[in-house]
Coordinates of C-alpha atoms in Angstrom, one line a residue:
Chain A
X525 CA -39.1 -24.7 12.2
X526 CA -38.2 -21.3 10.7
X527 CA -34.7 -20.9 9.3
X528 CA -35.1 -17.3 8.3
X529 CA -34.5 -14.2 10.3
X530 CA -37.7 -12.3 11.2
X531 CA -36.2 -8.9 10.7
X532 CA -33.4 -8.2 8.3
X533 CA -32.9 -4.7 9.5
X534 CA -32.4 -5.9 13.0
X535 CA -29.9 -8.5 11.9
X536 CA -28.0 -5.7 10.1
X537 CA -27.9 -3.8 13.4
X538 CA -26.6 -6.8 15.2
X539 CA -23.9 -7.2 12.6
X540 CA -22.9 -3.5 12.9
X541 CA -22.9 -3.8 16.7
X542 CA -20.5 -6.7 16.6
X543 CA -18.3 -4.9 14.0
X544 CA -18.1 -1.9 16.3
X545 CA -17.4 -4.0 19.4
X546 CA -14.5 -5.8 17.5
X547 CA -13.3 -2.8 15.7
X548 CA -10.2 -2.2 17.8
X549 CA -9.0 -5.8 17.8
X550 CA -9.6 -6.0 14.0
X551 CA -7.6 -2.8 13.5
X552 CA -4.8 -4.3 15.5
X553 CA -4.9 -7.5 13.4
X554 CA -5.0 -5.5 10.1
X555 CA -1.8 -3.7 11.3
X556 CA -0.3 -7.0 12.2
X557 CA -1.1 -8.4 8.8
X558 CA 0.4 -5.5 7.1
X559 CA 3.5 -5.9 9.3
X560 CA 3.7 -9.6 8.3
X561 CA 3.2 -8.7 4.6
X562 CA 6.0 -6.1 5.0
X563 CA 8.3 -8.8 6.3
X564 CA 7.5 -11.0 3.3
X565 CA 8.2 -8.0 1.0
X566 CA 11.6 -7.4 2.5
X567 CA 12.8 -10.2 0.2
X568 CA 15.3 -12.0 2.5
X569 CA 14.5 -15.7 3.0
X570 CA 14.5 -15.5 6.8
X571 CA 12.2 -12.4 6.9
X572 CA 9.9 -13.9 4.3
X573 CA 9.6 -17.1 6.2
X574 CA 8.9 -15.2 9.5
X575 CA 6.4 -13.0 7.7
X576 CA 4.6 -16.1 6.2
X577 CA 4.4 -17.8 9.5
X578 CA 3.1 -14.6 11.2
X579 CA 0.4 -14.3 8.5
X580 CA -0.8 -17.9 9.3
X581 CA -0.7 -17.3 13.0
X582 CA -2.6 -14.0 12.8
X583 CA -5.2 -15.6 10.5
X584 CA -5.8 -18.3 13.1
X585 CA -5.7 -15.9 16.1
X586 CA -8.0 -13.3 14.5
X587 CA -10.8 -15.9 14.2
X588 CA -10.2 -17.3 17.7
X589 CA -10.4 -13.9 19.3
X590 CA -13.5 -12.9 17.3
X591 CA -15.3 -15.9 18.5
X592 CA -14.0 -15.4 22.0
X593 CA -15.0 -11.8 22.3
X594 CA -18.2 -11.7 20.2
X595 CA -19.8 -14.9 21.4
X596 CA -18.2 -16.5 24.5
X597 CA -17.5 -13.2 26.3
X598 CA -21.0 -11.9 25.6
X599 CA -22.4 -14.8 27.6
X600 CA -20.1 -14.1 30.5
X601 CA -20.7 -10.4 30.4
X602 CA -24.5 -10.8 30.4
X603 CA -24.8 -9.1 27.1
X604 CA -27.2 -11.9 26.0
X605 CA -30.0 -10.8 28.4
X606 CA -29.7 -7.4 26.9
X607 CA -30.1 -8.9 23.4
X608 CA -33.0 -10.9 24.6
X609 CA -34.8 -7.6 25.6
X610 CA -34.7 -6.6 21.9
X611 CA -37.4 -7.5 19.5
X612 CA -35.4 -10.3 18.0
X613 CA -35.9 -14.1 17.5
X614 CA -33.2 -16.7 18.1
X615 CA -32.7 -17.0 14.3
X616 CA -32.1 -13.2 14.1
X617 CA -29.3 -13.6 16.6
X618 CA -28.0 -16.7 14.8
X619 CA -27.8 -14.9 11.5
X620 CA -26.4 -11.8 13.1
X621 CA -23.6 -13.7 14.9
X622 CA -22.8 -15.8 11.8
X623 CA -22.7 -12.9 9.4
X624 CA -20.8 -10.5 11.7
X625 CA -18.1 -13.1 12.5
X626 CA -17.8 -14.1 8.8
X627 CA -17.6 -10.5 7.7
X628 CA -14.9 -9.8 10.3
X629 CA -12.9 -12.9 9.4
X630 CA -13.2 -12.7 5.7
X631 CA -11.5 -9.3 5.6
X632 CA -8.1 -10.6 6.7
X633 CA -8.7 -14.0 5.2
X634 CA -9.2 -12.7 1.7
X635 CA -6.4 -10.2 2.2
X636 CA -3.9 -13.0 3.1
X637 CA -5.1 -15.6 0.7
X638 CA -5.4 -13.2 -2.2
X639 CA -2.0 -11.9 -1.4
X640 CA -0.4 -15.3 -1.2
X641 CA -2.0 -16.4 -4.5
X642 CA -0.9 -13.1 -6.2
X643 CA 2.6 -13.6 -4.8
X644 CA 2.8 -17.1 -6.4
X645 CA 1.2 -16.1 -9.7
X646 CA 3.0 -12.8 -10.0
X647 CA 6.5 -14.0 -9.3
X648 CA 8.8 -16.6 -10.9
X649 CA 7.9 -19.0 -8.0
X650 CA 6.2 -22.2 -9.3
X651 CA 2.5 -21.7 -10.1
X652 CA 1.8 -25.3 -9.3
X653 CA 1.6 -24.4 -5.6
X654 CA -1.7 -22.5 -6.2
X655 CA -4.0 -25.5 -5.4
X656 CA -1.9 -26.4 -2.3
X657 CA -2.2 -22.9 -1.0
X658 CA -5.9 -22.8 -1.7
X659 CA -6.4 -26.1 0.1
X660 CA -4.6 -24.9 3.2
X661 CA -6.3 -21.5 3.2
X662 CA -9.7 -23.3 2.9
X663 CA -8.8 -25.6 5.7
X664 CA -8.1 -22.6 8.0
X665 CA -11.5 -21.2 6.9
X666 CA -13.1 -24.5 7.7
X667 CA -11.5 -24.4 11.2
X668 CA -12.9 -21.0 11.8
X669 CA -16.4 -21.7 10.5
X670 CA -16.6 -25.0 12.5
X671 CA -15.3 -23.3 15.7
X672 CA -17.8 -20.4 15.1
X673 CA -20.7 -22.8 14.6
X674 CA -19.8 -24.8 17.7
X675 CA -19.6 -21.6 19.7
X676 CA -23.0 -20.4 18.4
X677 CA -24.7 -23.8 19.0
X678 CA -23.0 -24.9 22.3
X679 CA -23.1 -22.8 25.4
X680 CA -20.3 -24.7 27.2
X681 CA -17.0 -22.8 27.4
X682 CA -15.2 -26.1 27.9
X683 CA -16.6 -27.7 24.7
X684 CA -15.9 -24.5 22.7
X685 CA -12.3 -24.4 23.9
X686 CA -11.9 -28.1 23.2
X687 CA -13.3 -27.7 19.6
X688 CA -11.0 -24.7 18.9
X689 CA -7.8 -26.4 20.2
X690 CA -8.6 -29.7 18.5
X691 CA -9.2 -28.0 15.2
X692 CA -6.0 -25.9 15.5
X693 CA -3.9 -29.0 16.2
X694 CA -5.1 -30.5 12.9
X695 CA -3.6 -27.7 10.8
X696 CA 0.0 -29.0 11.0
X697 CA -0.9 -32.6 10.1
X698 CA -3.2 -31.4 7.3
X699 CA -0.4 -29.3 5.7
X700 CA 1.9 -32.3 6.0
X701 CA -0.8 -34.7 4.6
X702 CA -1.7 -32.6 1.5
X703 CA 2.0 -31.8 0.8
X704 CA 2.8 -35.5 0.4
X705 CA -0.5 -36.5 -1.2
X706 CA -0.4 -38.1 -4.7
X707 CA -1.9 -35.7 -7.2
X708 CA -0.6 -32.7 -5.3
X709 CA 3.1 -33.5 -4.4
X710 CA 4.3 -34.0 -8.0
X711 CA 2.8 -30.7 -9.2
X712 CA 4.0 -28.4 -6.3
X713 CA 7.3 -27.4 -8.0
X714 CA 5.8 -27.2 -11.5
X715 CA 4.8 -24.2 -13.5
X716 CA 1.4 -25.6 -14.4
X717 CA -1.6 -25.3 -12.1
X718 CA -3.0 -28.8 -11.9
X719 CA -6.5 -29.3 -10.5
X720 CA -6.1 -33.1 -9.9
X721 CA -9.1 -35.2 -8.7
X722 CA -7.6 -35.2 -5.2
X723 CA -7.5 -31.4 -5.1
X724 CA -11.0 -31.1 -6.4
X725 CA -12.3 -33.7 -3.9
X726 CA -10.6 -32.0 -1.0
X727 CA -11.9 -28.6 -2.0
X728 CA -15.4 -30.1 -2.3
X729 CA -15.0 -31.7 1.1
X730 CA -13.9 -28.5 2.7
X731 CA -16.8 -26.6 1.3
X732 CA -19.2 -29.3 2.3
X733 CA -17.9 -29.2 5.9
X734 CA -18.5 -25.4 5.9
X735 CA -22.0 -25.9 4.7
X736 CA -22.8 -28.8 7.1
X737 CA -21.4 -26.8 10.1
X738 CA -23.6 -23.8 9.2
X739 CA -26.7 -26.0 8.7
X740 CA -26.1 -27.9 12.0
X741 CA -25.7 -24.7 14.0
X742 CA -28.8 -23.2 12.2
X743 CA -30.8 -26.3 13.0
X744 CA -30.0 -26.1 16.7
X745 CA -31.1 -22.5 16.7
X746 CA -34.2 -23.1 14.6
X747 CA -35.4 -25.6 17.1
X748 CA -35.3 -23.1 19.8
X749 CA -38.6 -21.4 20.8
X750 CA -36.8 -19.0 23.2
X751 CA -33.2 -17.9 23.9
X752 CA -32.8 -20.2 26.9
Chain B
X560 CA -10.8 31.6 1.9
X561 CA -14.1 30.1 0.9
X562 CA -15.1 26.7 2.2
X563 CA -13.8 24.0 -0.1
X564 CA -11.2 26.2 -1.8
X565 CA -8.0 24.5 -2.8
X566 CA -5.0 24.7 -0.5
X567 CA -2.7 26.2 -3.0
X568 CA 0.6 25.6 -1.3
X569 CA 0.0 21.9 -0.9
X570 CA -1.6 21.5 -4.3
X571 CA 1.4 23.2 -6.0
X572 CA 3.9 21.2 -3.9
X573 CA 2.2 18.0 -5.0
X574 CA 2.3 19.1 -8.6
X575 CA 6.0 20.0 -8.4
X576 CA 6.8 16.7 -6.6
X577 CA 5.1 14.7 -9.4
X578 CA 6.7 16.8 -12.2
X579 CA 10.1 16.4 -10.5
X580 CA 9.5 12.7 -11.0
X581 CA 9.6 13.2 -14.8
X582 CA 13.0 15.0 -14.5
X583 CA 14.3 12.4 -12.1
X584 CA 13.3 9.4 -14.4
X585 CA 14.7 11.2 -17.4
X586 CA 18.0 11.8 -15.6
X587 CA 18.4 8.1 -14.8
X588 CA 19.4 7.4 -18.4
X589 CA 22.5 9.6 -17.9
X590 CA 23.3 8.4 -14.3
X591 CA 26.6 6.4 -13.9
X592 CA 25.0 4.7 -10.9
X593 CA 22.0 3.4 -12.9
X594 CA 24.0 2.7 -16.1
X595 CA 24.3 -1.1 -15.6
X596 CA 20.6 -1.7 -14.7
X597 CA 18.4 1.0 -16.4
X598 CA 17.1 -0.2 -19.8
X599 CA 17.2 3.3 -21.3
X600 CA 20.8 4.0 -20.0
X601 CA 22.8 6.1 -22.5
X602 CA 26.5 5.8 -23.2
X603 CA 26.9 9.5 -22.3
X604 CA 26.8 9.9 -18.5
X605 CA 28.1 12.2 -15.9
X606 CA 28.6 12.2 -12.1
X607 CA 26.8 15.6 -12.1
X608 CA 23.6 13.8 -13.0
X609 CA 24.1 11.5 -10.0
X610 CA 24.8 14.4 -7.7
X611 CA 21.7 16.3 -8.7
X612 CA 19.2 13.6 -9.5
X613 CA 19.7 11.6 -6.3
X614 CA 19.4 14.7 -4.2
X615 CA 16.0 15.2 -5.8
X616 CA 15.3 11.5 -5.1
X617 CA 15.9 12.1 -1.3
X618 CA 12.9 14.2 -0.9
X619 CA 10.7 14.1 -4.0
X620 CA 8.5 11.0 -3.2
X621 CA 8.5 11.6 0.6
X622 CA 7.3 15.1 0.0
X623 CA 4.5 13.7 -2.1
X624 CA 3.5 11.4 0.8
X625 CA 3.5 14.4 3.2
X626 CA 1.1 16.2 0.9
X627 CA -1.0 13.0 0.6
X628 CA -1.2 12.7 4.4
X629 CA -2.3 16.3 4.6
X630 CA -5.1 15.8 2.2
X631 CA -6.1 12.5 3.8
X632 CA -6.6 14.4 7.1
X633 CA -8.5 17.1 5.2
X634 CA -10.8 14.5 3.7
X635 CA -11.4 12.8 7.1
X636 CA -12.3 16.2 8.6
X637 CA -14.7 17.0 5.7
X638 CA -16.2 13.7 4.8
X639 CA -15.4 11.3 7.6
X640 CA -13.6 8.0 7.4
X641 CA -16.1 6.5 4.9
X642 CA -15.7 9.5 2.7
X643 CA -11.9 9.1 2.8
X644 CA -12.3 5.4 1.7
X645 CA -14.8 6.3 -1.1
X646 CA -12.5 9.1 -2.3
X647 CA -9.4 6.9 -2.3
X648 CA -11.2 4.1 -4.1
X649 CA -12.3 6.6 -6.9
X650 CA -9.1 8.6 -7.1
X651 CA -6.4 6.0 -6.4
X652 CA -7.7 2.4 -6.6
X653 CA -9.6 2.8 -9.9
X654 CA -6.8 4.7 -11.7
X655 CA -4.3 2.1 -10.5
X656 CA -6.4 -0.8 -11.8
X657 CA -7.1 1.0 -15.1
X658 CA -3.6 2.3 -15.8
X659 CA -1.3 -0.3 -14.4
X660 CA -2.0 -2.9 -17.2
X661 CA -1.7 -0.2 -19.8
X662 CA 1.6 1.2 -18.4
X663 CA 3.2 -2.2 -17.9
X664 CA 2.1 -3.5 -21.3
X665 CA 3.3 -0.4 -23.2
X666 CA 6.7 -0.4 -21.4
X667 CA 7.2 -4.1 -22.1
X668 CA 6.3 -3.6 -25.8
X669 CA 8.6 -0.6 -26.0
X670 CA 11.5 -2.5 -24.3
X671 CA 11.0 -5.6 -26.5
X672 CA 11.0 -3.4 -29.6
X673 CA 14.1 -1.5 -28.4
X674 CA 15.9 -4.7 -27.6
X675 CA 15.3 -5.9 -31.2
X676 CA 16.1 -2.6 -33.0
X677 CA 18.5 -0.4 -31.1
X678 CA 22.1 -0.5 -32.5
X679 CA 23.8 0.7 -29.3
X680 CA 21.8 -0.9 -26.5
X681 CA 22.4 -0.2 -22.8
X682 CA 23.9 -3.1 -20.7
X683 CA 20.4 -3.9 -19.4
X684 CA 18.9 -3.8 -22.9
X685 CA 21.6 -6.0 -24.3
X686 CA 20.9 -8.5 -21.5
X687 CA 17.2 -8.3 -22.2
X688 CA 18.0 -9.0 -25.9
X689 CA 20.0 -12.1 -25.0
X690 CA 17.2 -13.2 -22.6
X691 CA 14.5 -12.9 -25.3
X692 CA 16.8 -14.8 -27.8
X693 CA 17.1 -17.6 -25.2
X694 CA 13.6 -17.7 -23.9
X695 CA 11.4 -16.1 -26.6
X696 CA 9.9 -13.6 -24.2
X697 CA 10.8 -10.8 -21.8
X698 CA 11.8 -11.7 -18.3
X699 CA 9.0 -11.6 -15.8
X700 CA 9.2 -8.5 -13.6
X701 CA 6.0 -8.4 -11.5
X702 CA 5.4 -5.1 -9.7
X703 CA 3.6 -1.8 -9.6
X704 CA 6.2 -0.1 -11.9
X705 CA 6.3 3.7 -11.2
X706 CA 2.7 3.5 -9.9
X707 CA 3.8 1.9 -6.6
X708 CA 3.0 5.1 -4.8
X709 CA -0.7 4.5 -5.5
X710 CA -0.5 1.1 -3.9
X711 CA 1.2 2.6 -0.8
X712 CA -1.4 5.4 -0.7
X713 CA -4.1 2.7 -0.4
X714 CA -2.2 1.0 2.4
X715 CA -1.8 4.2 4.3
X716 CA -5.6 4.9 3.9
X717 CA -6.1 1.5 5.6
X718 CA -3.6 2.6 8.3
X719 CA -5.5 5.8 8.9
X720 CA -8.4 3.7 9.9
X721 CA -6.2 1.5 12.0
X722 CA -4.7 4.5 13.8
X723 CA -8.1 6.0 14.3
X724 CA -9.6 2.7 15.7
X725 CA -6.6 2.2 18.0
X726 CA -6.7 5.9 19.1
X727 CA -3.1 6.5 18.2
X728 CA -3.7 10.2 17.5
X729 CA -2.1 11.2 20.8
X730 CA 1.3 9.7 19.8
X731 CA 1.4 11.8 16.6
X732 CA 0.2 14.8 18.4
X733 CA 2.9 14.4 21.1
X734 CA 5.6 14.1 18.4
X735 CA 4.3 17.1 16.6
X736 CA 4.3 19.1 19.8
X737 CA 8.0 18.6 20.4
X738 CA 10.2 21.8 20.3
X739 CA 11.1 22.5 16.6
X740 CA 14.8 21.8 17.0
X741 CA 14.1 18.5 18.8
X742 CA 11.6 17.5 16.1
X743 CA 14.1 18.3 13.3
X744 CA 16.9 16.4 15.0
X745 CA 15.0 13.4 16.4
X746 CA 12.9 12.5 13.4
X747 CA 15.8 11.5 11.1
X748 CA 17.1 9.3 13.9
X749 CA 13.7 7.6 13.9
X750 CA 13.7 7.3 10.1
X751 CA 17.2 5.9 9.8
X752 CA 16.5 2.3 10.9
X753 CA 13.8 2.0 8.2
X754 CA 16.3 3.2 5.5
X755 CA 19.0 0.9 7.0
X756 CA 16.7 -1.9 5.9
X757 CA 17.3 -1.2 2.3
X758 CA 20.0 0.0 -0.1
X759 CA 21.5 3.5 -0.5
X760 CA 20.1 5.4 -2.2
X761 CA 16.7 3.8 -1.3
X762 CA 15.1 2.0 -4.2
X763 CA 11.5 2.4 -5.4
X764 CA 9.5 -0.3 -3.6
X765 CA 7.9 -1.6 -6.8
X766 CA 7.4 -5.2 -5.7
X767 CA 3.7 -5.8 -5.3
X768 CA 4.0 -7.0 -1.7
X769 CA 4.7 -4.0 0.5
X770 CA 8.1 -3.7 2.0
X771 CA 8.4 -3.1 5.7
X772 CA 11.1 -0.4 5.3
X773 CA 8.9 1.5 2.8
X774 CA 5.8 1.2 5.0
X775 CA 7.7 2.7 7.9
X776 CA 9.6 5.3 5.9
X777 CA 6.8 6.7 3.7
X778 CA 4.3 6.0 6.4
X779 CA 6.1 8.4 8.7
X780 CA 6.0 11.1 6.1
X781 CA 2.3 10.4 5.5
X782 CA 1.8 10.7 9.2
X783 CA 3.7 14.0 9.3
X784 CA 1.4 15.4 6.6
X785 CA -1.6 14.2 8.6
X786 CA -0.3 16.0 11.7
X787 CA 0.5 19.1 9.7
X788 CA -3.2 19.4 8.9
X789 CA -4.4 18.7 12.4
X790 CA -1.8 21.0 14.0
X791 CA -1.9 24.1 11.9
X792 CA 0.9 25.6 14.0
X793 CA 3.4 22.9 13.2
X794 CA 4.9 24.6 10.2
X795 CA 4.7 28.0 11.8
X796 CA 6.9 26.8 14.7
X797 CA 9.4 25.4 12.3
X798 CA 9.7 28.6 10.2
X799 CA 12.7 30.1 12.1
X800 CA 14.7 27.0 11.3
X801 CA 14.2 27.4 7.5
X802 CA 17.8 28.4 6.5
X803 CA 19.3 25.8 8.8
X804 CA 17.1 23.1 7.3
X805 CA 18.1 23.9 3.8
X806 CA 21.8 24.2 4.7
X807 CA 21.7 21.1 6.8
X808 CA 20.0 19.1 4.0
X809 CA 22.6 20.1 1.5
X810 CA 25.4 19.4 3.9
X811 CA 24.1 16.0 4.9
X812 CA 23.6 15.0 1.2
X813 CA 27.1 16.3 0.3
X814 CA 28.6 14.2 3.1
X815 CA 26.7 11.1 2.0
X816 CA 27.7 11.6 -1.6
X817 CA 31.4 12.1 -0.6
X818 CA 31.4 9.2 1.9
X819 CA 29.9 6.8 -0.7
X820 CA 32.0 8.1 -3.6
X821 CA 28.9 9.1 -5.5
X822 CA 27.0 6.0 -4.1
X823 CA 29.6 3.7 -5.9
X824 CA 30.8 2.3 -2.5
X825 CA 27.4 2.2 -0.8
X826 CA 26.9 -1.5 -1.5
X827 CA 30.2 -2.6 0.0
X828 CA 29.8 -0.5 3.2
X829 CA 30.0 -2.2 6.6
X830 CA 27.0 -2.3 8.9
X831 CA 28.0 0.8 10.9
X832 CA 28.8 2.7 7.7
X833 CA 25.5 1.7 6.2
X834 CA 23.7 2.9 9.3
X835 CA 25.5 6.2 9.0
X836 CA 24.6 6.5 5.3
X837 CA 21.0 5.8 6.2
X838 CA 21.1 8.5 8.8
X839 CA 22.5 11.0 6.4
X840 CA 19.8 10.0 3.8
X841 CA 17.2 10.6 6.5
X842 CA 18.6 14.0 7.5
X843 CA 19.0 15.2 3.9
X844 CA 15.4 14.1 3.0
X845 CA 13.6 15.2 6.1
X846 CA 15.2 18.6 6.4
X847 CA 14.7 19.2 2.7
X848 CA 11.0 18.3 3.0
X849 CA 10.5 20.6 5.9
X850 CA 12.2 23.4 3.9
X851 CA 10.0 22.6 0.9
X852 CA 6.9 22.8 3.1
X853 CA 8.0 26.1 4.5
X854 CA 9.0 27.4 1.1
X855 CA 5.7 26.2 -0.4
X856 CA 3.8 28.2 2.3
X857 CA 5.9 31.3 1.5
X858 CA 6.0 31.3 -2.2
X859 CA 3.3 28.9 -3.5
X860 CA 0.3 29.7 -1.3
X861 CA -1.5 31.8 -3.9
X862 CA -4.0 31.4 -6.6
X863 CA -2.5 31.0 -10.0
X864 CA -4.2 29.7 -13.1
X865 CA -1.0 28.3 -14.5
X866 CA -0.1 26.4 -11.3
X867 CA -3.7 25.3 -10.9
X868 CA -3.6 23.8 -14.4
X869 CA -0.2 22.2 -13.6
X870 CA -1.6 20.7 -10.4
X871 CA -4.5 19.2 -12.4
X872 CA -2.2 17.9 -15.1
X873 CA 0.4 16.5 -12.9
X874 CA -1.5 13.3 -12.0
X875 CA -2.1 12.4 -15.6
X876 CA 1.5 13.4 -16.5
X877 CA 3.0 11.2 -13.8
X878 CA 0.8 8.2 -14.9
X879 CA 1.8 8.3 -18.5
X880 CA 5.3 9.8 -18.5
X881 CA 7.5 6.7 -18.1
X882 CA 6.3 4.9 -21.3
X883 CA 6.7 8.2 -23.2
X884 CA 10.1 8.8 -21.7
X885 CA 11.3 5.3 -22.6
X886 CA 9.9 5.6 -26.2
X887 CA 11.9 8.8 -26.6
X888 CA 15.1 7.7 -24.8
X889 CA 15.3 4.3 -26.7
X890 CA 15.3 6.3 -29.9
X891 CA 17.9 8.7 -28.6
X892 CA 20.3 5.8 -27.8
X893 CA 21.6 5.6 -31.4
X894 CA 21.9 9.4 -31.9
X895 CA 25.3 11.0 -31.6
X896 CA 24.2 13.9 -29.2
X897 CA 25.7 15.1 -26.0
X898 CA 24.0 13.6 -22.9
X899 CA 22.8 17.1 -21.8
X900 CA 21.0 17.6 -25.2
X901 CA 19.4 14.2 -24.9
X902 CA 18.4 14.8 -21.3
X903 CA 16.9 18.2 -22.1
X904 CA 15.2 16.8 -25.3
X905 CA 13.7 13.8 -23.6
X906 CA 12.4 15.8 -20.6
X907 CA 10.9 18.5 -22.7
X908 CA 9.3 16.2 -25.3
X909 CA 7.9 14.0 -22.5
X910 CA 6.4 16.9 -20.7
X911 CA 5.1 18.5 -23.9
X912 CA 3.3 15.3 -25.0
X913 CA 1.9 14.7 -21.5
X914 CA 0.6 18.2 -21.1
X915 CA -0.9 18.2 -24.7
X916 CA -2.5 14.8 -24.2
X917 CA -3.9 16.1 -20.8
X918 CA -5.4 19.2 -22.4
X919 CA -6.8 17.4 -25.5
X920 CA -7.8 14.0 -24.2
X921 CA -8.2 14.2 -20.5
X922 CA -9.1 17.5 -18.9
X923 CA -12.6 17.8 -20.2
X924 CA -13.4 14.1 -20.4
X925 CA -14.5 11.4 -17.9
X926 CA -10.8 10.5 -17.4
X927 CA -10.2 14.0 -16.1
X928 CA -13.1 13.7 -13.7
X929 CA -11.8 10.3 -12.6
X930 CA -8.3 11.7 -11.8
X931 CA -9.1 15.1 -10.5
X932 CA -12.8 14.9 -9.5
X933 CA -15.5 17.5 -10.1
X934 CA -14.9 21.1 -9.4
X935 CA -15.3 21.5 -5.6
X936 CA -17.6 23.9 -3.8
X937 CA -15.3 26.3 -2.1
X938 CA -14.8 25.7 1.7
X939 CA -12.1 26.8 4.1
X940 CA -9.9 24.0 5.5
X941 CA -9.3 26.0 8.6
X942 CA -13.0 26.3 9.2
X943 CA -13.3 22.6 8.7
X944 CA -10.5 21.9 11.1
X945 CA -12.2 24.1 13.7
X946 CA -15.5 22.3 13.2
X947 CA -13.7 18.9 13.5

């Protein structure tokens, strides 16, 4: 079983191809993110709350649409047979899809997460919320990576849609759960950033899920001797 | 004109817009409107300062964004989108990251020192003194200070890519192709809702999260500059309106100043009054900017060693002027001079120190190359536009 790509230059071309295909949608999302940040920057509580919610929604939607248009739609539109005609191995395609989607998603993700952390650290709002924001942002990233890996590994549209919806519905309960968790709740309104054991375990868990999802999807692809 | 040669009118307009910022910030110390909130506010103040300084405010920064949009289009035509991003990272992002901490730290140190030592503090300085006495430190005021325009320039660079990817060029081209009078009358109506989303006169969007009104307002001016490059005939078509634009701008500003009683009543205006004030602001600013662009073409579009030097020095001057100005104006607070003398003195000394430091410490050093780049190989922008 070979986990490595056979041709790094070809993987790069596949990443650039996906970037070009998704360029318009990404531009739309970047505009949407700036609009949402602009709402937050207007300063009124109502507009700030609307902007914050819009940021979260866009962050979820940008990932869902990337997976939908770069992986699932390609299967329907018969782009895969074209890719099969190229001198690439299944692992080249795996790394190409993984890196392209991660690159596309990490642009808005880092923009939003960095902006939220800067907002907390740079304003008089309590700095104790930093671990809470980081946990939620990482959870959204976990959702994206797991959805992506399922889409790469599983051909069924039904299972992919189920995985995405199931993961999305977990976001609300997760936010509620970490907000009331001991080791997080008592520090939320404080001025000190506390990396309690609960926070560190959760961050470790989230990173582990990301790693496991990538390894599992890679394992499925590495076992393939052909695309079919 | 040789390929790569500077576009003198735009270069000079940019320099004047930036240097006008020094005059504007110096005037704020003698503005009755800013007296309660400006740390360097002097006891001597005059409504004349408000009348003149806020008129300058209506078009100074928007004009800068028009010029920035023009040069962004020029960069895209010459070097492509990647070239624009590389240039903005080197000329805007890097200076912002380098100078913001220095500017903020020096202004905080100066303000803390003034709060402790000035015998006749401004209301804001007196409040800061009591705050430091109570909390042991200055109040936290996160933001971009007067370098906010660099942050917005970066955002507009991203939006250039967004507009290009979404193929929005046709919308700008359609607006730019409107008959001159329709363009001059319709644009302020489109700008007014953005200005209605903030105070009158519009404040500097210094908070480090972008404000929607500022994105829309300054973004529209940036787009105007972008279109001015792409449609070389835009300003030519507006030329017959030049006297009307100047007269209209002054009349709109005078009406605004009169209706708001020198901006004193602006905060208590009803919603409809606020919208009217925003419309008058938009008219005064937009018409004045168009007039400046036309005047720049007529009187500033020529090679001049002095203006070239000023254009090069203006970026550095704008970056460092506010700490220098505060240092001087804090010292002037306790001197028994007429406000006009203090205004003239603080402006002249700030400019002199900025220019001297530029010539001695910046122009021929890596900082000069960072801010202004290497000397370009001459190339005609019109040729580039044709090639594009």
